Amino acid sequence: MMRPARLAVGVVSAGRVGSVLGAALSRAGHNVVAASGLSAASVRRADQLLPGVPLLPPDQVASQADLVLLALPDDALPGMVRGLIATDSLKPGQIVVHTSGAHGVGVLDPAAALGALPLALHPVMTFTGRSEDLERLAACSIGITAAEGDEAAWNVGEALAMEMGTEPVRVPESSRALYHAALAHGANHLMTLVADCADLLREGGIADAERLVAPLLSAALDNVLRHGDRALTGPVARGDAGTVRAHLEVLAQRAPDVAPCYAALAKRTVARASQAGLLGEATAKELTELLDEGPDSP
């Protein structure tokens, strides 16, 4: 594995991801020479995770760096790349890395045209921007994308990921959008689902909702990661149409904003349970019709 030499790192910007990855690169022996950040939160994060690192405008950060780390929102990334080029802040030989999950290396084509080495390094983790994130890196992977056929670039990306304590996973450019959609569907929608679950329990007058469901949800997540669809339990997997009908009725009355989500996920669960051989054809058809037509269907 090719190990990058000690690099001067510039972080644009010191948000939750940038500050943590900057600190991880520093811990690996690289030198964070500058970072950008204007908000009070960015200043606090930089003070905690990148102590002594000056906060400068993005063009000044990039011009000092061997490795330019662009830790920006997805939609802000193309404009920042154009802006750094317009200010002559990027130069041949630099490693230009972004952390966006939605983009591959195509968004860095203007930098590559200048002679920079483009990389996408997306940590598969949710960040708080605090020091504990550094320890969480040890349990996560980084999705790496480099130019097709550029094995040296792939090796540099893998080496940087390993230096930060993570496991590198190659993600082809053509798969980047699907990769990110899958991660967002799993992580972001899981958070929404769990929050809705807790709200429904509180609506029913049940105290300590999060404490109540934590063991159940933790076990469900562990089971599906270990066993896939064969781990499905509950009324849909059992074919209990009466129970599903009762759920639809109470949600329509008490939580009409949640009811469509329940029905959509239950219908998807019917499909997966059928494919896994947990539901017979007739039962699956009955449940699907119920979920399509609602609890008032005959």
PDB file of C-alpha atoms in Angstrom:
ATOM      1  CA  MET A   1       0.000   0.000   0.000  1.00  0.00           C
ATOM      2  CA  MET A   2       1.399   3.358  -1.071  1.00  0.00           C
ATOM      3  CA  ARG A   3       1.698   5.638   1.959  1.00  0.00           C
ATOM      4  CA  PRO A   4       1.472   9.381   1.247  1.00  0.00           C
ATOM      5  CA  ALA A   5       4.429  11.369   2.539  1.00  0.00           C
ATOM      6  CA  ARG A   6       3.862  13.888   5.293  1.00  0.00           C
ATOM      7  CA  LEU A   7       1.454  16.372   3.719  1.00  0.00           C
ATOM      8  CA  ALA A   8       0.458  19.967   4.376  1.00  0.00           C
ATOM      9  CA  VAL A   9      -3.324  19.748   4.725  1.00  0.00           C
ATOM     10  CA  GLY A  10      -5.793  22.571   4.146  1.00  0.00           C
ATOM     11  CA  VAL A  11      -9.351  22.055   5.402  1.00  0.00           C
ATOM     12  CA  VAL A  12     -12.221  23.795   3.602  1.00  0.00           C
ATOM     13  CA  SER A  13     -14.178  24.028   5.832  1.00  0.00           C
ATOM     14  CA  ALA A  14     -14.079  23.291   9.582  1.00  0.00           C
ATOM     15  CA  GLY A  15     -17.574  21.831   9.740  1.00  0.00           C
ATOM     16  CA  ARG A  16     -18.475  18.595  11.481  1.00  0.00           C
ATOM     17  CA  VAL A  17     -16.777  16.384   8.912  1.00  0.00           C
ATOM     18  CA  GLY A  18     -13.856  18.606   7.942  1.00  0.00           C
ATOM     19  CA  SER A  19     -12.713  19.286  11.472  1.00  0.00           C
ATOM     20  CA  VAL A  20     -12.806  15.600  12.423  1.00  0.00           C
ATOM     21  CA  LEU A  21     -11.021  14.371   9.288  1.00  0.00           C
ATOM     22  CA  GLY A  22      -8.477  17.164   9.640  1.00  0.00           C
ATOM     23  CA  ALA A  23      -7.810  16.008  13.195  1.00  0.00           C
ATOM     24  CA  ALA A  24      -7.544  12.392  12.013  1.00  0.00           C
ATOM     25  CA  LEU A  25      -4.990  13.347   9.354  1.00  0.00           C
ATOM     26  CA  SER A  26      -3.076  15.340  11.939  1.00  0.00           C
ATOM     27  CA  ARG A  27      -3.056  12.346  14.270  1.00  0.00           C
ATOM     28  CA  ALA A  28      -1.699  10.276  11.369  1.00  0.00           C
ATOM     29  CA  GLY A  29       1.309  12.579  11.104  1.00  0.00           C
ATOM     30  CA  HIS A  30       0.230  15.114   8.515  1.00  0.00           C
ATOM     31  CA  ASN A  31       0.363  18.852   9.163  1.00  0.00           C
ATOM     32  CA  VAL A  32      -2.905  20.809   9.034  1.00  0.00           C
ATOM     33  CA  VAL A  33      -1.646  24.221   7.974  1.00  0.00           C
ATOM     34  CA  ALA A  34      -4.931  26.135   7.707  1.00  0.00           C
ATOM     35  CA  ALA A  35      -8.698  25.794   7.763  1.00  0.00           C
ATOM     36  CA  SER A  36     -11.631  27.946   6.783  1.00  0.00           C
ATOM     37  CA  GLY A  37     -14.663  28.642   8.922  1.00  0.00           C
ATOM     38  CA  LEU A  38     -16.773  31.681   9.751  1.00  0.00           C
ATOM     39  CA  SER A  39     -19.560  30.473  12.017  1.00  0.00           C
ATOM     40  CA  ALA A  40     -19.195  30.405  15.778  1.00  0.00           C
ATOM     41  CA  ALA A  41     -19.662  26.623  15.687  1.00  0.00           C
ATOM     42  CA  SER A  42     -16.818  26.221  13.168  1.00  0.00           C
ATOM     43  CA  VAL A  43     -14.534  28.377  15.274  1.00  0.00           C
ATOM     44  CA  ARG A  44     -15.315  26.268  18.356  1.00  0.00           C
ATOM     45  CA  ARG A  45     -14.724  23.015  16.494  1.00  0.00           C
ATOM     46  CA  ALA A  46     -11.434  24.246  15.079  1.00  0.00           C
ATOM     47  CA  ASP A  47     -10.312  25.358  18.510  1.00  0.00           C
ATOM     48  CA  GLN A  48     -11.094  21.936  19.957  1.00  0.00           C
ATOM     49  CA  LEU A  49     -10.041  19.607  17.133  1.00  0.00           C
ATOM     50  CA  LEU A  50      -7.503  21.702  15.216  1.00  0.00           C
ATOM     51  CA  PRO A  51      -5.813  23.727  17.961  1.00  0.00           C
ATOM     52  CA  GLY A  52      -3.395  26.351  16.722  1.00  0.00           C
ATOM     53  CA  VAL A  53      -4.538  26.029  13.104  1.00  0.00           C
ATOM     54  CA  PRO A  54      -5.239  29.466  11.594  1.00  0.00           C
ATOM     55  CA  LEU A  55      -8.683  30.143  10.108  1.00  0.00           C
ATOM     56  CA  LEU A  56      -8.295  31.761   6.694  1.00  0.00           C
ATOM     57  CA  PRO A  57     -10.373  32.323   3.555  1.00  0.00           C
ATOM     58  CA  PRO A  58     -10.740  29.192   1.389  1.00  0.00           C
ATOM     59  CA  ASP A  59      -8.399  30.430  -1.349  1.00  0.00           C
ATOM     60  CA  GLN A  60      -5.597  31.033   1.155  1.00  0.00           C
ATOM     61  CA  VAL A  61      -6.194  27.649   2.762  1.00  0.00           C
ATOM     62  CA  ALA A  62      -5.970  25.826  -0.582  1.00  0.00           C
ATOM     63  CA  SER A  63      -2.909  27.702  -1.826  1.00  0.00           C
ATOM     64  CA  GLN A  64      -0.836  26.520   1.183  1.00  0.00           C
ATOM     65  CA  ALA A  65      -1.809  22.865   0.998  1.00  0.00           C
ATOM     66  CA  ASP A  66      -0.449  19.694  -0.560  1.00  0.00           C
ATOM     67  CA  LEU A  67      -3.791  18.055   0.248  1.00  0.00           C
ATOM     68  CA  VAL A  68      -6.897  20.235  -0.077  1.00  0.00           C
ATOM     69  CA  LEU A  69      -9.771  18.709   1.897  1.00  0.00           C
ATOM     70  CA  LEU A  70     -13.114  20.041   0.641  1.00  0.00           C
ATOM     71  CA  ALA A  71     -15.634  19.142   3.353  1.00  0.00           C
ATOM     72  CA  LEU A  72     -18.658  21.000   2.013  1.00  0.00           C
ATOM     73  CA  PRO A  73     -22.371  20.425   1.404  1.00  0.00           C
ATOM     74  CA  ASP A  74     -23.042  18.556  -1.844  1.00  0.00           C
ATOM     75  CA  ASP A  75     -24.525  21.537  -3.674  1.00  0.00           C
ATOM     76  CA  ALA A  76     -21.725  23.902  -2.597  1.00  0.00           C
ATOM     77  CA  LEU A  77     -18.908  21.729  -3.906  1.00  0.00           C
ATOM     78  CA  PRO A  78     -18.952  22.562  -7.650  1.00  0.00           C
ATOM     79  CA  GLY A  79     -18.983  26.306  -6.990  1.00  0.00           C
ATOM     80  CA  MET A  80     -16.095  26.051  -4.530  1.00  0.00           C
ATOM     81  CA  VAL A  81     -13.997  24.120  -7.049  1.00  0.00           C
ATOM     82  CA  ARG A  82     -14.668  26.764  -9.691  1.00  0.00           C
ATOM     83  CA  GLY A  83     -13.879  29.538  -7.211  1.00  0.00           C
ATOM     84  CA  LEU A  84     -10.554  28.029  -6.163  1.00  0.00           C
ATOM     85  CA  ILE A  85      -9.530  27.660  -9.792  1.00  0.00           C
ATOM     86  CA  ALA A  86     -10.599  31.219 -10.603  1.00  0.00           C
ATOM     87  CA  THR A  87      -8.369  32.523  -7.789  1.00  0.00           C
ATOM     88  CA  ASP A  88      -5.404  30.354  -8.885  1.00  0.00           C
ATOM     89  CA  SER A  89      -5.515  28.581  -5.513  1.00  0.00           C
ATOM     90  CA  LEU A  90      -5.094  25.069  -6.940  1.00  0.00           C
ATOM     91  CA  LYS A  91      -1.949  23.872  -8.633  1.00  0.00           C
ATOM     92  CA  PRO A  92      -0.470  20.802 -10.308  1.00  0.00           C
ATOM     93  CA  GLY A  93       0.611  18.033  -7.963  1.00  0.00           C
ATOM     94  CA  GLN A  94      -1.899  18.795  -5.210  1.00  0.00           C
ATOM     95  CA  ILE A  95      -4.219  16.103  -3.911  1.00  0.00           C
ATOM     96  CA  VAL A  96      -7.740  17.524  -3.980  1.00  0.00           C
ATOM     97  CA  VAL A  97     -10.153  15.508  -1.864  1.00  0.00           C
ATOM     98  CA  HIS A  98     -13.851  16.024  -1.258  1.00  0.00           C
ATOM     99  CA  THR A  99     -15.998  14.275   1.343  1.00  0.00           C
ATOM    100  CA  SER A 100     -19.374  14.405  -0.426  1.00  0.00           C
ATOM    101  CA  GLY A 101     -21.202  11.113  -0.691  1.00  0.00           C
ATOM    102  CA  ALA A 102     -23.301  12.272  -3.619  1.00  0.00           C
ATOM    103  CA  HIS A 103     -20.397  13.158  -5.913  1.00  0.00           C
ATOM    104  CA  GLY A 104     -17.667  11.055  -7.435  1.00  0.00           C
ATOM    105  CA  VAL A 105     -14.496  12.552  -8.863  1.00  0.00           C
ATOM    106  CA  GLY A 106     -16.226  14.080 -11.882  1.00  0.00           C
ATOM    107  CA  VAL A 107     -16.989  17.199  -9.863  1.00  0.00           C
ATOM    108  CA  LEU A 108     -13.211  17.669  -9.496  1.00  0.00           C
ATOM    109  CA  ASP A 109     -12.519  17.492 -13.253  1.00  0.00           C
ATOM    110  CA  PRO A 110     -11.521  21.194 -13.404  1.00  0.00           C
ATOM    111  CA  ALA A 111      -8.869  20.563 -10.737  1.00  0.00           C
ATOM    112  CA  ALA A 112      -7.697  17.411 -12.504  1.00  0.00           C
ATOM    113  CA  ALA A 113      -7.299  19.428 -15.715  1.00  0.00           C
ATOM    114  CA  LEU A 114      -4.791  21.594 -13.848  1.00  0.00           C
ATOM    115  CA  GLY A 115      -2.753  18.544 -12.884  1.00  0.00           C
ATOM    116  CA  ALA A 116      -4.170  17.899  -9.421  1.00  0.00           C
ATOM    117  CA  LEU A 117      -4.963  14.367  -8.217  1.00  0.00           C
ATOM    118  CA  PRO A 118      -8.732  14.161  -7.531  1.00  0.00           C
ATOM    119  CA  LEU A 119     -10.224  11.871  -4.888  1.00  0.00           C
ATOM    120  CA  ALA A 120     -13.614  11.374  -3.278  1.00  0.00           C
ATOM    121  CA  LEU A 121     -13.347  10.134   0.324  1.00  0.00           C
ATOM    122  CA  HIS A 122     -16.762   9.805   1.946  1.00  0.00           C
ATOM    123  CA  PRO A 123     -16.818   8.582   5.563  1.00  0.00           C
ATOM    124  CA  VAL A 124     -19.777   6.282   6.111  1.00  0.00           C
ATOM    125  CA  MET A 125     -20.627   7.762   9.483  1.00  0.00           C
ATOM    126  CA  THR A 126     -22.793  10.462  11.008  1.00  0.00           C
ATOM    127  CA  PHE A 127     -20.756  13.201  12.685  1.00  0.00           C
ATOM    128  CA  THR A 128     -21.323  15.444  15.688  1.00  0.00           C
ATOM    129  CA  GLY A 129     -18.126  17.443  15.169  1.00  0.00           C
ATOM    130  CA  ARG A 130     -16.836  16.503  18.611  1.00  0.00           C
ATOM    131  CA  SER A 131     -13.754  14.598  19.709  1.00  0.00           C
ATOM    132  CA  GLU A 132     -15.618  11.288  20.133  1.00  0.00           C
ATOM    133  CA  ASP A 133     -16.030  11.174  16.356  1.00  0.00           C
ATOM    134  CA  LEU A 134     -12.308  10.464  16.084  1.00  0.00           C
ATOM    135  CA  GLU A 135     -12.794   7.208  17.966  1.00  0.00           C
ATOM    136  CA  ARG A 136     -15.866   6.308  15.900  1.00  0.00           C
ATOM    137  CA  LEU A 137     -13.770   6.506  12.759  1.00  0.00           C
ATOM    138  CA  ALA A 138     -12.082   3.278  13.813  1.00  0.00           C
ATOM    139  CA  ALA A 139     -15.372   1.421  13.320  1.00  0.00           C
ATOM    140  CA  CYS A 140     -16.411   2.963  10.004  1.00  0.00           C
ATOM    141  CA  SER A 141     -15.565   2.691   6.330  1.00  0.00           C
ATOM    142  CA  ILE A 142     -14.688   5.367   3.792  1.00  0.00           C
ATOM    143  CA  GLY A 143     -16.136   5.145   0.308  1.00  0.00           C
ATOM    144  CA  ILE A 144     -13.301   5.945  -2.120  1.00  0.00           C
ATOM    145  CA  THR A 145     -13.656   7.008  -5.726  1.00  0.00           C
ATOM    146  CA  ALA A 146     -10.715   7.793  -8.003  1.00  0.00           C
ATOM    147  CA  ALA A 147     -10.402   8.159 -11.745  1.00  0.00           C
ATOM    148  CA  GLU A 148     -11.058   4.908 -13.580  1.00  0.00           C
ATOM    149  CA  GLY A 149      -7.819   3.118 -14.345  1.00  0.00           C
ATOM    150  CA  ASP A 150      -5.680   5.397 -12.146  1.00  0.00           C
ATOM    151  CA  GLU A 151      -4.455   2.738  -9.744  1.00  0.00           C
ATOM    152  CA  ALA A 152      -1.979   5.128  -8.110  1.00  0.00           C
ATOM    153  CA  ALA A 153      -4.843   7.467  -7.173  1.00  0.00           C
ATOM    154  CA  TRP A 154      -6.900   4.572  -5.794  1.00  0.00           C
ATOM    155  CA  ASN A 155      -3.901   3.526  -3.695  1.00  0.00           C
ATOM    156  CA  VAL A 156      -3.421   7.050  -2.333  1.00  0.00           C
ATOM    157  CA  GLY A 157      -7.090   7.184  -1.341  1.00  0.00           C
ATOM    158  CA  GLU A 158      -6.894   3.815   0.377  1.00  0.00           C
ATOM    159  CA  ALA A 159      -3.720   4.802   2.210  1.00  0.00           C
ATOM    160  CA  LEU A 160      -5.266   8.053   3.463  1.00  0.00           C
ATOM    161  CA  ALA A 161      -8.354   6.184   4.646  1.00  0.00           C
ATOM    162  CA  MET A 162      -6.266   3.622   6.514  1.00  0.00           C
ATOM    163  CA  GLU A 163      -4.092   6.323   8.059  1.00  0.00           C
ATOM    164  CA  MET A 164      -7.248   7.880   9.489  1.00  0.00           C
ATOM    165  CA  GLY A 165      -8.107   4.523  11.034  1.00  0.00           C
ATOM    166  CA  THR A 166     -10.956   3.617   8.678  1.00  0.00           C
ATOM    167  CA  GLU A 167     -11.588   0.770   6.259  1.00  0.00           C
ATOM    168  CA  PRO A 168     -11.382   1.815   2.585  1.00  0.00           C
ATOM    169  CA  VAL A 169     -14.113   0.609   0.221  1.00  0.00           C
ATOM    170  CA  ARG A 170     -13.858   1.244  -3.511  1.00  0.00           C
ATOM    171  CA  VAL A 171     -16.968   2.843  -5.043  1.00  0.00           C
ATOM    172  CA  PRO A 172     -16.937   3.139  -8.859  1.00  0.00           C
ATOM    173  CA  GLU A 173     -17.852   6.540 -10.283  1.00  0.00           C
ATOM    174  CA  SER A 174     -20.872   5.009 -12.032  1.00  0.00           C
ATOM    175  CA  SER A 175     -22.222   3.695  -8.706  1.00  0.00           C
ATOM    176  CA  ARG A 176     -21.764   6.858  -6.665  1.00  0.00           C
ATOM    177  CA  ALA A 177     -25.359   8.141  -6.877  1.00  0.00           C
ATOM    178  CA  LEU A 178     -26.827   4.725  -6.020  1.00  0.00           C
ATOM    179  CA  TYR A 179     -24.280   4.288  -3.209  1.00  0.00           C
ATOM    180  CA  HIS A 180     -25.292   7.586  -1.635  1.00  0.00           C
ATOM    181  CA  ALA A 181     -29.022   6.975  -2.107  1.00  0.00           C
ATOM    182  CA  ALA A 182     -28.665   3.638  -0.311  1.00  0.00           C
ATOM    183  CA  LEU A 183     -26.822   5.185   2.628  1.00  0.00           C
ATOM    184  CA  ALA A 184     -29.257   8.096   2.940  1.00  0.00           C
ATOM    185  CA  HIS A 185     -32.239   5.739   2.698  1.00  0.00           C
ATOM    186  CA  GLY A 186     -30.829   3.583   5.482  1.00  0.00           C
ATOM    187  CA  ALA A 187     -29.379   6.145   7.886  1.00  0.00           C
ATOM    188  CA  ASN A 188     -31.527   9.247   7.429  1.00  0.00           C
ATOM    189  CA  HIS A 189     -34.825   7.451   7.066  1.00  0.00           C
ATOM    190  CA  LEU A 190     -33.985   5.193   9.985  1.00  0.00           C
ATOM    191  CA  MET A 191     -33.665   8.292  12.155  1.00  0.00           C
ATOM    192  CA  THR A 192     -37.031   9.567  10.924  1.00  0.00           C
ATOM    193  CA  LEU A 193     -38.618   6.176  11.529  1.00  0.00           C
ATOM    194  CA  VAL A 194     -37.270   5.886  15.075  1.00  0.00           C
ATOM    195  CA  ALA A 195     -38.307   9.453  15.920  1.00  0.00           C
ATOM    196  CA  ASP A 196     -41.839   8.757  14.650  1.00  0.00           C
ATOM    197  CA  CYS A 197     -41.934   5.572  16.729  1.00  0.00           C
ATOM    198  CA  ALA A 198     -41.001   7.465  19.894  1.00  0.00           C
ATOM    199  CA  ASP A 199     -43.525  10.230  19.146  1.00  0.00           C
ATOM    200  CA  LEU A 200     -46.337   7.709  18.715  1.00  0.00           C
ATOM    201  CA  LEU A 201     -45.516   6.139  22.067  1.00  0.00           C
ATOM    202  CA  ARG A 202     -45.517   9.538  23.769  1.00  0.00           C
ATOM    203  CA  GLU A 203     -48.841  10.326  22.073  1.00  0.00           C
ATOM    204  CA  GLY A 204     -50.170   7.201  23.777  1.00  0.00           C
ATOM    205  CA  GLY A 205     -49.019   8.446  27.173  1.00  0.00           C
ATOM    206  CA  ILE A 206     -46.058   6.073  27.440  1.00  0.00           C
ATOM    207  CA  ALA A 207     -43.095   7.504  29.318  1.00  0.00           C
ATOM    208  CA  ASP A 208     -39.411   6.932  28.503  1.00  0.00           C
ATOM    209  CA  ALA A 209     -40.207   6.022  24.903  1.00  0.00           C
ATOM    210  CA  GLU A 210     -36.589   5.887  23.762  1.00  0.00           C
ATOM    211  CA  ARG A 211     -35.599   3.654  26.655  1.00  0.00           C
ATOM    212  CA  LEU A 212     -38.534   1.360  25.921  1.00  0.00           C
ATOM    213  CA  VAL A 213     -37.689   0.791  22.264  1.00  0.00           C
ATOM    214  CA  ALA A 214     -33.883   0.886  22.378  1.00  0.00           C
ATOM    215  CA  PRO A 215     -33.376  -2.871  23.026  1.00  0.00           C
ATOM    216  CA  LEU A 216     -36.006  -3.820  20.439  1.00  0.00           C
ATOM    217  CA  LEU A 217     -34.611  -1.567  17.721  1.00  0.00           C
ATOM    218  CA  SER A 218     -31.010  -2.521  18.488  1.00  0.00           C
ATOM    219  CA  ALA A 219     -31.887  -6.215  18.229  1.00  0.00           C
ATOM    220  CA  ALA A 220     -33.830  -5.669  14.999  1.00  0.00           C
ATOM    221  CA  LEU A 221     -30.886  -3.846  13.406  1.00  0.00           C
ATOM    222  CA  ASP A 222     -28.432  -6.518  14.523  1.00  0.00           C
ATOM    223  CA  ASN A 223     -30.698  -9.299  13.264  1.00  0.00           C
ATOM    224  CA  VAL A 224     -31.216  -7.853   9.785  1.00  0.00           C
ATOM    225  CA  LEU A 225     -27.499  -7.167   9.357  1.00  0.00           C
ATOM    226  CA  ARG A 226     -26.733 -10.745  10.342  1.00  0.00           C
ATOM    227  CA  HIS A 227     -29.621 -12.632   8.752  1.00  0.00           C
ATOM    228  CA  GLY A 228     -31.261 -10.382   6.148  1.00  0.00           C
ATOM    229  CA  ASP A 229     -34.946 -10.867   5.329  1.00  0.00           C
ATOM    230  CA  ARG A 230     -35.107 -14.113   7.293  1.00  0.00           C
ATOM    231  CA  ALA A 231     -34.993 -11.973  10.442  1.00  0.00           C
ATOM    232  CA  LEU A 232     -38.332 -10.298   9.647  1.00  0.00           C
ATOM    233  CA  THR A 233     -40.896 -10.533  12.446  1.00  0.00           C
ATOM    234  CA  GLY A 234     -44.172  -8.777  13.247  1.00  0.00           C
ATOM    235  CA  PRO A 235     -47.704  -8.809  11.826  1.00  0.00           C
ATOM    236  CA  VAL A 236     -46.740  -8.448   8.166  1.00  0.00           C
ATOM    237  CA  ALA A 237     -44.243 -11.324   8.257  1.00  0.00           C
ATOM    238  CA  ARG A 238     -46.840 -13.436  10.113  1.00  0.00           C
ATOM    239  CA  GLY A 239     -49.620 -12.524   7.681  1.00  0.00           C
ATOM    240  CA  ASP A 240     -51.808 -10.983  10.417  1.00  0.00           C
ATOM    241  CA  ALA A 241     -54.042  -8.849   8.195  1.00  0.00           C
ATOM    242  CA  GLY A 242     -56.390  -8.032  11.074  1.00  0.00           C
ATOM    243  CA  THR A 243     -53.575  -6.508  13.099  1.00  0.00           C
ATOM    244  CA  VAL A 244     -52.319  -4.510  10.122  1.00  0.00           C
ATOM    245  CA  ARG A 245     -55.870  -3.213   9.555  1.00  0.00           C
ATOM    246  CA  ALA A 246     -56.057  -2.120  13.200  1.00  0.00           C
ATOM    247  CA  HIS A 247     -52.731  -0.312  12.841  1.00  0.00           C
ATOM    248  CA  LEU A 248     -53.954   1.548   9.768  1.00  0.00           C
ATOM    249  CA  GLU A 249     -57.147   2.561  11.573  1.00  0.00           C
ATOM    250  CA  VAL A 250     -55.492   3.938  14.693  1.00  0.00           C
ATOM    251  CA  LEU A 251     -52.811   5.746  12.717  1.00  0.00           C
ATOM    252  CA  ALA A 252     -55.431   7.347  10.467  1.00  0.00           C
ATOM    253  CA  GLN A 253     -57.152   8.663  13.599  1.00  0.00           C
ATOM    254  CA  ARG A 254     -54.220   9.553  15.838  1.00  0.00           C
ATOM    255  CA  ALA A 255     -51.258  10.129  13.500  1.00  0.00           C
ATOM    256  CA  PRO A 256     -52.472  10.807   9.948  1.00  0.00           C
ATOM    257  CA  ASP A 257     -49.071  12.197   8.946  1.00  0.00           C
ATOM    258  CA  VAL A 258     -47.393   8.881   9.857  1.00  0.00           C
ATOM    259  CA  ALA A 259     -50.054   6.591   8.350  1.00  0.00           C
ATOM    260  CA  PRO A 260     -48.860   6.866   4.695  1.00  0.00           C
ATOM    261  CA  CYS A 261     -45.281   6.052   5.734  1.00  0.00           C
ATOM    262  CA  TYR A 262     -46.468   3.015   7.712  1.00  0.00           C
ATOM    263  CA  ALA A 263     -48.491   1.767   4.739  1.00  0.00           C
ATOM    264  CA  ALA A 264     -45.614   2.268   2.273  1.00  0.00           C
ATOM    265  CA  LEU A 265     -43.084   0.491   4.476  1.00  0.00           C
ATOM    266  CA  ALA A 266     -45.517  -2.303   5.287  1.00  0.00           C
ATOM    267  CA  LYS A 267     -46.146  -2.838   1.575  1.00  0.00           C
ATOM    268  CA  ARG A 268     -42.399  -2.998   0.954  1.00  0.00           C
ATOM    269  CA  THR A 269     -42.113  -5.470   3.855  1.00  0.00           C
ATOM    270  CA  VAL A 270     -44.790  -7.659   2.230  1.00  0.00           C
ATOM    271  CA  ALA A 271     -42.700  -7.787  -0.941  1.00  0.00           C
ATOM    272  CA  ARG A 272     -39.495  -8.683   0.902  1.00  0.00           C
ATOM    273  CA  ALA A 273     -41.242 -11.244   3.105  1.00  0.00           C
ATOM    274  CA  SER A 274     -42.743 -12.855   0.003  1.00  0.00           C
ATOM    275  CA  GLN A 275     -39.390 -13.016  -1.760  1.00  0.00           C
ATOM    276  CA  ALA A 276     -37.876 -14.602   1.361  1.00  0.00           C
ATOM    277  CA  GLY A 277     -40.567 -17.287   1.419  1.00  0.00           C
ATOM    278  CA  LEU A 278     -42.130 -16.057   4.673  1.00  0.00           C
ATOM    279  CA  LEU A 279     -45.534 -15.263   3.138  1.00  0.00           C
ATOM    280  CA  GLY A 280     -47.720 -17.318   0.853  1.00  0.00           C
ATOM    281  CA  GLU A 281     -49.039 -15.811  -2.355  1.00  0.00           C
ATOM    282  CA  ALA A 282     -52.637 -15.471  -1.150  1.00  0.00           C
ATOM    283  CA  THR A 283     -51.669 -13.818   2.146  1.00  0.00           C
ATOM    284  CA  ALA A 284     -49.301 -11.427   0.395  1.00  0.00           C
ATOM    285  CA  LYS A 285     -52.070 -10.458  -2.055  1.00  0.00           C
ATOM    286  CA  GLU A 286     -54.504  -9.829   0.816  1.00  0.00           C
ATOM    287  CA  LEU A 287     -52.036  -7.624   2.688  1.00  0.00           C
ATOM    288  CA  THR A 288     -51.058  -5.692  -0.446  1.00  0.00           C
ATOM    289  CA  GLU A 289     -54.693  -4.944  -1.284  1.00  0.00           C
ATOM    290  CA  LEU A 290     -55.350  -3.829   2.292  1.00  0.00           C
ATOM    291  CA  LEU A 291     -52.377  -1.505   2.249  1.00  0.00           C
ATOM    292  CA  ASP A 292     -53.324  -0.118  -1.184  1.00  0.00           C
ATOM    293  CA  GLU A 293     -56.987   0.458  -0.379  1.00  0.00           C
ATOM    294  CA  GLY A 294     -56.840   1.354   3.326  1.00  0.00           C
ATOM    295  CA  PRO A 295     -58.526   0.025   6.474  1.00  0.00           C
ATOM    296  CA  ASP A 296     -62.058   0.657   5.155  1.00  0.00           C
ATOM    297  CA  SER A 297     -61.630  -1.827   2.319  1.00  0.00           C
ATOM    298  CA  PRO A 298     -63.925  -4.928   2.525  1.00  0.00           C
TER     299      PRO A 298
END
